[in-house]
mmCIF file of C-alpha atoms in Angstrom:
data_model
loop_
_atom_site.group_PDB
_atom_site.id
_atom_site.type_symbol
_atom_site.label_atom_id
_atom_site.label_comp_id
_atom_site.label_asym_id
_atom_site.label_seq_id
_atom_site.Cartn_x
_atom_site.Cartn_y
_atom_site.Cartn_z
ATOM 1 C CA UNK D 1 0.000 0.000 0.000
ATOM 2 C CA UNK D 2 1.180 3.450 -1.256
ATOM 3 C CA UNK D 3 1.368 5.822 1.895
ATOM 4 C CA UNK D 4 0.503 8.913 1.680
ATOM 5 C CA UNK D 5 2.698 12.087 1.777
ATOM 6 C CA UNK D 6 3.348 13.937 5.324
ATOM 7 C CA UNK D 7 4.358 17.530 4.822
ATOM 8 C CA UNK D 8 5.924 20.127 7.564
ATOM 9 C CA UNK D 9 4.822 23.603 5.395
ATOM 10 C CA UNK D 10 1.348 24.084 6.536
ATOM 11 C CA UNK D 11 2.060 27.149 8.488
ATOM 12 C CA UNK D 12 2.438 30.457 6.802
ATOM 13 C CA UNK D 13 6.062 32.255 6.045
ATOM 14 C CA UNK D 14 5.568 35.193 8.015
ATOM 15 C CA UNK D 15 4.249 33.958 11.178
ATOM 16 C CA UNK D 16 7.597 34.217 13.409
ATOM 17 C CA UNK D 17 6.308 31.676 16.087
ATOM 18 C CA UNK D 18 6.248 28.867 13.913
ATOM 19 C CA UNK D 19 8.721 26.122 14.814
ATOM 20 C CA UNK D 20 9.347 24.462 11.501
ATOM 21 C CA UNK D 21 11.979 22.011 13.583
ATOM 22 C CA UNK D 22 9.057 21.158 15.298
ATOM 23 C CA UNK D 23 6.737 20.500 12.785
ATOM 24 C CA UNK D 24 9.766 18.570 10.400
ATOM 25 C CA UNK D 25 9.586 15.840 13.885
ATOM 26 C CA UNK D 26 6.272 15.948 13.359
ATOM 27 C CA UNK D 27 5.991 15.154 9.949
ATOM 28 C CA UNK D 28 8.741 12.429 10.136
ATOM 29 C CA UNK D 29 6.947 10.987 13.347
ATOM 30 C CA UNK D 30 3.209 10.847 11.110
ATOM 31 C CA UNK D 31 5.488 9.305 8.082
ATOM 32 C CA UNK D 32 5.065 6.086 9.977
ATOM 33 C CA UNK D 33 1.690 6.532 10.212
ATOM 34 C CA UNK D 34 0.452 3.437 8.372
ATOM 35 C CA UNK D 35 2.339 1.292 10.537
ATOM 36 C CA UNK D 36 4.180 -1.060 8.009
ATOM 37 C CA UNK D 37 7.901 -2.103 7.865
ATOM 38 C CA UNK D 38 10.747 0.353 9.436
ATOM 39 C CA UNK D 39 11.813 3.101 7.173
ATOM 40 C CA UNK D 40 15.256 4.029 6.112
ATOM 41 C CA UNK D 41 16.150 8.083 5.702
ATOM 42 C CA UNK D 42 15.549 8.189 2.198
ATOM 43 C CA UNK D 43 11.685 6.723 2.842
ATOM 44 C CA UNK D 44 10.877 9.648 5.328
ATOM 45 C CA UNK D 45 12.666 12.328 2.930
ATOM 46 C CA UNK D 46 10.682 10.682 0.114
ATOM 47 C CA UNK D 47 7.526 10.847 2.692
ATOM 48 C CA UNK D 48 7.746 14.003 3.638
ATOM 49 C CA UNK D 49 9.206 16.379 1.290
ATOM 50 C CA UNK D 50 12.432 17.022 3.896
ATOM 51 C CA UNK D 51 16.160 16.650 2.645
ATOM 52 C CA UNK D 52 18.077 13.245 3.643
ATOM 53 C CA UNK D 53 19.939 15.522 5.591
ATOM 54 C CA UNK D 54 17.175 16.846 7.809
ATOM 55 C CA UNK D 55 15.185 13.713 7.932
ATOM 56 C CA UNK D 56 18.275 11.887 9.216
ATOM 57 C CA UNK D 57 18.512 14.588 12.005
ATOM 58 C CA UNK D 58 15.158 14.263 13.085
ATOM 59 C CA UNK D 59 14.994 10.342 13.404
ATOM 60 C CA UNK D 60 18.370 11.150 15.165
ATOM 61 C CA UNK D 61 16.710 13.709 17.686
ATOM 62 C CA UNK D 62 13.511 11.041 17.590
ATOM 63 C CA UNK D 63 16.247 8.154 18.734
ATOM 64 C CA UNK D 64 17.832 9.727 21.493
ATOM 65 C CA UNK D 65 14.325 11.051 22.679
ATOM 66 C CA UNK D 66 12.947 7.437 23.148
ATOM 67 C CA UNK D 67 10.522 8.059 20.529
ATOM 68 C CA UNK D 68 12.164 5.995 17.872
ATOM 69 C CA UNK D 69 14.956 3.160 16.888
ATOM 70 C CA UNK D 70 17.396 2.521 14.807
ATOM 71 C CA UNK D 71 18.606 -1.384 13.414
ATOM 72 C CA UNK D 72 21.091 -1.483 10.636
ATOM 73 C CA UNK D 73 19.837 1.564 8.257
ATOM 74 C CA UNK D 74 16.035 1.501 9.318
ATOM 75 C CA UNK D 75 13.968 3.118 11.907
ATOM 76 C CA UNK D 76 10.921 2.416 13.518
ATOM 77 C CA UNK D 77 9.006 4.141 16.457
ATOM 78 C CA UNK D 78 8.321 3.119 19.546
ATOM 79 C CA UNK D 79 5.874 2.571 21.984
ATOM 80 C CA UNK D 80 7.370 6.013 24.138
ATOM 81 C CA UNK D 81 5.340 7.701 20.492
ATOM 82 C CA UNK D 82 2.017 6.741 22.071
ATOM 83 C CA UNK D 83 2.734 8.865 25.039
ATOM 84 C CA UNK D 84 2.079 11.518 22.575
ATOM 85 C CA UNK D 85 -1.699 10.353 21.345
ATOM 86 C CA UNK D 86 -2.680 9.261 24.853
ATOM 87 C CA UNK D 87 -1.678 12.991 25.912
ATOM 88 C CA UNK D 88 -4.473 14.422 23.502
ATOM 89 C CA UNK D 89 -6.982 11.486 25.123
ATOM 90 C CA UNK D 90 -6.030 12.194 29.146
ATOM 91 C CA UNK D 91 -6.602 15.860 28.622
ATOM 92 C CA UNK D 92 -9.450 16.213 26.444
ATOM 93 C CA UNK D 93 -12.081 16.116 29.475
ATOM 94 C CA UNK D 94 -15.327 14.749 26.827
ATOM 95 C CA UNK D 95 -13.545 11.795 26.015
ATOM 96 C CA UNK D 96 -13.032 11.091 29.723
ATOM 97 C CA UNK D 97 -16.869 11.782 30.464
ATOM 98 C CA UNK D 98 -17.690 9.915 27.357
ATOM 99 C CA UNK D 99 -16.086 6.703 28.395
ATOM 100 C CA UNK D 100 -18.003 5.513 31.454
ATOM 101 C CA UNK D 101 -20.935 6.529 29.297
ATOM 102 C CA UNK D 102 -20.095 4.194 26.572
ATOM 103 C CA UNK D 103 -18.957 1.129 28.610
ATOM 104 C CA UNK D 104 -22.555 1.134 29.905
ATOM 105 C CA UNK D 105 -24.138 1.606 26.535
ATOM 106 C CA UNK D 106 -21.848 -1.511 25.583
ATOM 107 C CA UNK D 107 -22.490 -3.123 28.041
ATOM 108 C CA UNK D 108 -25.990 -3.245 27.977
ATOM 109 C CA UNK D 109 -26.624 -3.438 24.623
ATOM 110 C CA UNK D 110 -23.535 -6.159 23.813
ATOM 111 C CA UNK D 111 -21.801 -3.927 21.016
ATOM 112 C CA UNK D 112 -19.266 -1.444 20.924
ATOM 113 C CA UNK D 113 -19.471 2.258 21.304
ATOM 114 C CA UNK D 114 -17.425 4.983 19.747
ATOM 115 C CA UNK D 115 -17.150 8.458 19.930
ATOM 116 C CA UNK D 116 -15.387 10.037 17.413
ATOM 117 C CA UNK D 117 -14.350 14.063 16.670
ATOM 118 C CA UNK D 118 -13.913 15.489 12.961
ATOM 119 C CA UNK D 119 -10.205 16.063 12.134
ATOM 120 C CA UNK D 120 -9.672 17.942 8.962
ATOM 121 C CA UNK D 121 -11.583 15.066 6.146
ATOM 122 C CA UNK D 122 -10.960 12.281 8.219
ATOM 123 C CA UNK D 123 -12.934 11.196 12.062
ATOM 124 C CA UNK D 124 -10.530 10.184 14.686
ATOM 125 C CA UNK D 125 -11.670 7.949 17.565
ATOM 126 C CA UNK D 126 -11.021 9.452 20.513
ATOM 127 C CA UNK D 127 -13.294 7.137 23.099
ATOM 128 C CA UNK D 128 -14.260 3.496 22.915
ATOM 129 C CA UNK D 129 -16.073 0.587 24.702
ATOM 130 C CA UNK D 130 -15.490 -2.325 22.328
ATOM 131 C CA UNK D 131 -17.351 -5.654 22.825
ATOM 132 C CA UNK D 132 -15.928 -9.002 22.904
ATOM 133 C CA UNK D 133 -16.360 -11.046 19.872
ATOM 134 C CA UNK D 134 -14.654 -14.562 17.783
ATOM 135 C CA UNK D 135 -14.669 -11.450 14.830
ATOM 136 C CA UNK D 136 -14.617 -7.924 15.791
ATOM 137 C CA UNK D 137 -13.316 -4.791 13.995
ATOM 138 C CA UNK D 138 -10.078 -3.623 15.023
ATOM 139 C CA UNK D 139 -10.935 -0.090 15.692
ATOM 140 C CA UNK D 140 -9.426 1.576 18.173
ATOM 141 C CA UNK D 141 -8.773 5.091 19.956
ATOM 142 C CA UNK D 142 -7.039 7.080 17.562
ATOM 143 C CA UNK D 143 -8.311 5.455 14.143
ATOM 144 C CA UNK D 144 -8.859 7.203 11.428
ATOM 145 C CA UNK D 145 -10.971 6.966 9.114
ATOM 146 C CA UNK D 146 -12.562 9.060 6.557
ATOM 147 C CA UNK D 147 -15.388 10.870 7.065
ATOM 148 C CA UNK D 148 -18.113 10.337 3.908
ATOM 149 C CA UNK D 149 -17.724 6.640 4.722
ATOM 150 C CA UNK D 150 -18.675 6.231 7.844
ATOM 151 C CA UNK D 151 -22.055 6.817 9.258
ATOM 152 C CA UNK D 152 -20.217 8.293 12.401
ATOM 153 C CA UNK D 153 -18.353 10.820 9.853
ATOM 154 C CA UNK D 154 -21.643 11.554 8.414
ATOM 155 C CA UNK D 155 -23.296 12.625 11.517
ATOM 156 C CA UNK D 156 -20.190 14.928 12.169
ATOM 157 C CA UNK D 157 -20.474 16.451 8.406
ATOM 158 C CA UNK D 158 -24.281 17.039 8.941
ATOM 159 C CA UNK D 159 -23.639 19.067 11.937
ATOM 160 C CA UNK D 160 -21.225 21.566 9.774
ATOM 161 C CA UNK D 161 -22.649 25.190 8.388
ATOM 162 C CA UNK D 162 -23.444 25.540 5.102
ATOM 163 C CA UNK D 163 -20.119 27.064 4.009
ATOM 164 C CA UNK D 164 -17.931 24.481 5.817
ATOM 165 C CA UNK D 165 -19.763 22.225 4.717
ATOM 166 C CA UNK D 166 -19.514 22.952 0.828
ATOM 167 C CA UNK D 167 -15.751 23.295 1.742
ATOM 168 C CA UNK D 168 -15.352 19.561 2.716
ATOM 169 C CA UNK D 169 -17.336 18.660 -0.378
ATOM 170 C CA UNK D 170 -15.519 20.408 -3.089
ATOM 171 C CA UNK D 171 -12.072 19.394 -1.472
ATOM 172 C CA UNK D 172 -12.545 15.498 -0.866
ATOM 173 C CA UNK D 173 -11.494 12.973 -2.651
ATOM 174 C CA UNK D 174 -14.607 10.585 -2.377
ATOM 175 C CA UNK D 175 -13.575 6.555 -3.058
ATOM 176 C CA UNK D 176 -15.621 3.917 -2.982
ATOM 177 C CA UNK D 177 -14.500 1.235 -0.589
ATOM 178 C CA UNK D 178 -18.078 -0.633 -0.677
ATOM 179 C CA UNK D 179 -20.724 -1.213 -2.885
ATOM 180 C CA UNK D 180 -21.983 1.754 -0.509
ATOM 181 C CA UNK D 181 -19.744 3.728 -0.489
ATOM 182 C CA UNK D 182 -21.195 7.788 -1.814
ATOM 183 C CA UNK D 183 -19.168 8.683 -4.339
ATOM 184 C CA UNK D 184 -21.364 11.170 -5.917
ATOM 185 C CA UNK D 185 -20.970 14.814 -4.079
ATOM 186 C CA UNK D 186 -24.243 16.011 -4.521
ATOM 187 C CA UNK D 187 -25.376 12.650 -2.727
ATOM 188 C CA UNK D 188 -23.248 13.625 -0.244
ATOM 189 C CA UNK D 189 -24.483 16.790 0.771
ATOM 190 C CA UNK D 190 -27.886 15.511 1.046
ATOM 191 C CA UNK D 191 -27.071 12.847 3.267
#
């Protein structure tokens, strides 16, 4: 599977308090983001759009931070990475109130319960109660999915304004990954 390309220019030039060493870890941290085999510099320069050169200093910084390792000329993250996520989870207070709420409703009615937010086209998971199956789906906090393709990322799209959403319509890229699956934009709005 092709991954997709991480970039660290998303802030403007003249705003003076933007890191851009920060957001270069960043972008080298998401290039792992579809969790496959360890990448070697070139990969994460390819990924991301950085030199070799700063890519290599980055997984360097991201090594001797914890947050990543090196074996022969690969790198992988580690587990120190999902200190980061969980950090976002323990201090958004309506995912904590959420979860008690959806263990119950789990509970009671023996299936899982999400709740999800709306991050840029995609939903992100950000609470979960999952039930206990032989074959579940392997959805977890901090999946992402995207957002015309699940009825959860439906629900979030309805609840944009009119402008925002027209926005999300003209920009996505709609594929169909069921028989299902909108495809069609003006379908889309409507639903």
């Amino acid at each position: 599977m092709a991954k997709k390309k991480v970039s660290a220019s998303s802030a403007p030039v003249s705003d003076p308090d933007f890191m851009v060493s920060l957001a270069r870890g960043l972008s080298v941290i998401r290039a792992f983001g579809d969790g496959q085999e360890p990448l070697t510099v070139a990969d994460v320069a390819k990924l991301t759009g950085l030199s070799r050169a700063a890519s290599r200093r980055c997984l360097h910084t991201l090594c001797v931070l914890g947050y990543a390792s090196r074996a022969n000329a690969t790198y992988e993250l580690t587990p120190a990475v999902l200190a980061l996520g969980y950090a976002y989870v323990g201090s958004t207070a309506l995912a904590r109130a959420a979860q008690p709420i959806l263990e119950r409703v789990s509970e009671q009615l023996h299936e899982s319960s999400s709740m999800a937010v709306l991050d840029g086209d995609e939903i992100v998971y950000v609470a979960r109660a999952a039930t206990r199956r032989i074959l579940s789906i392997g959805l977890a906090v901090g999946t992402r999915l995207p957002a015309a393709c699940t009825s959860m990322g439906r629900m979030l799209l309805s609840q944009l304004d009119d402008d925002a959403l027209k926005r999300y319509v003209a920009r996505v890229r709609l594929v169909s990954h069921t028989p299902r699956t909108i495809t069609d934009r003006g379908e889309l709005r409507a639903a």
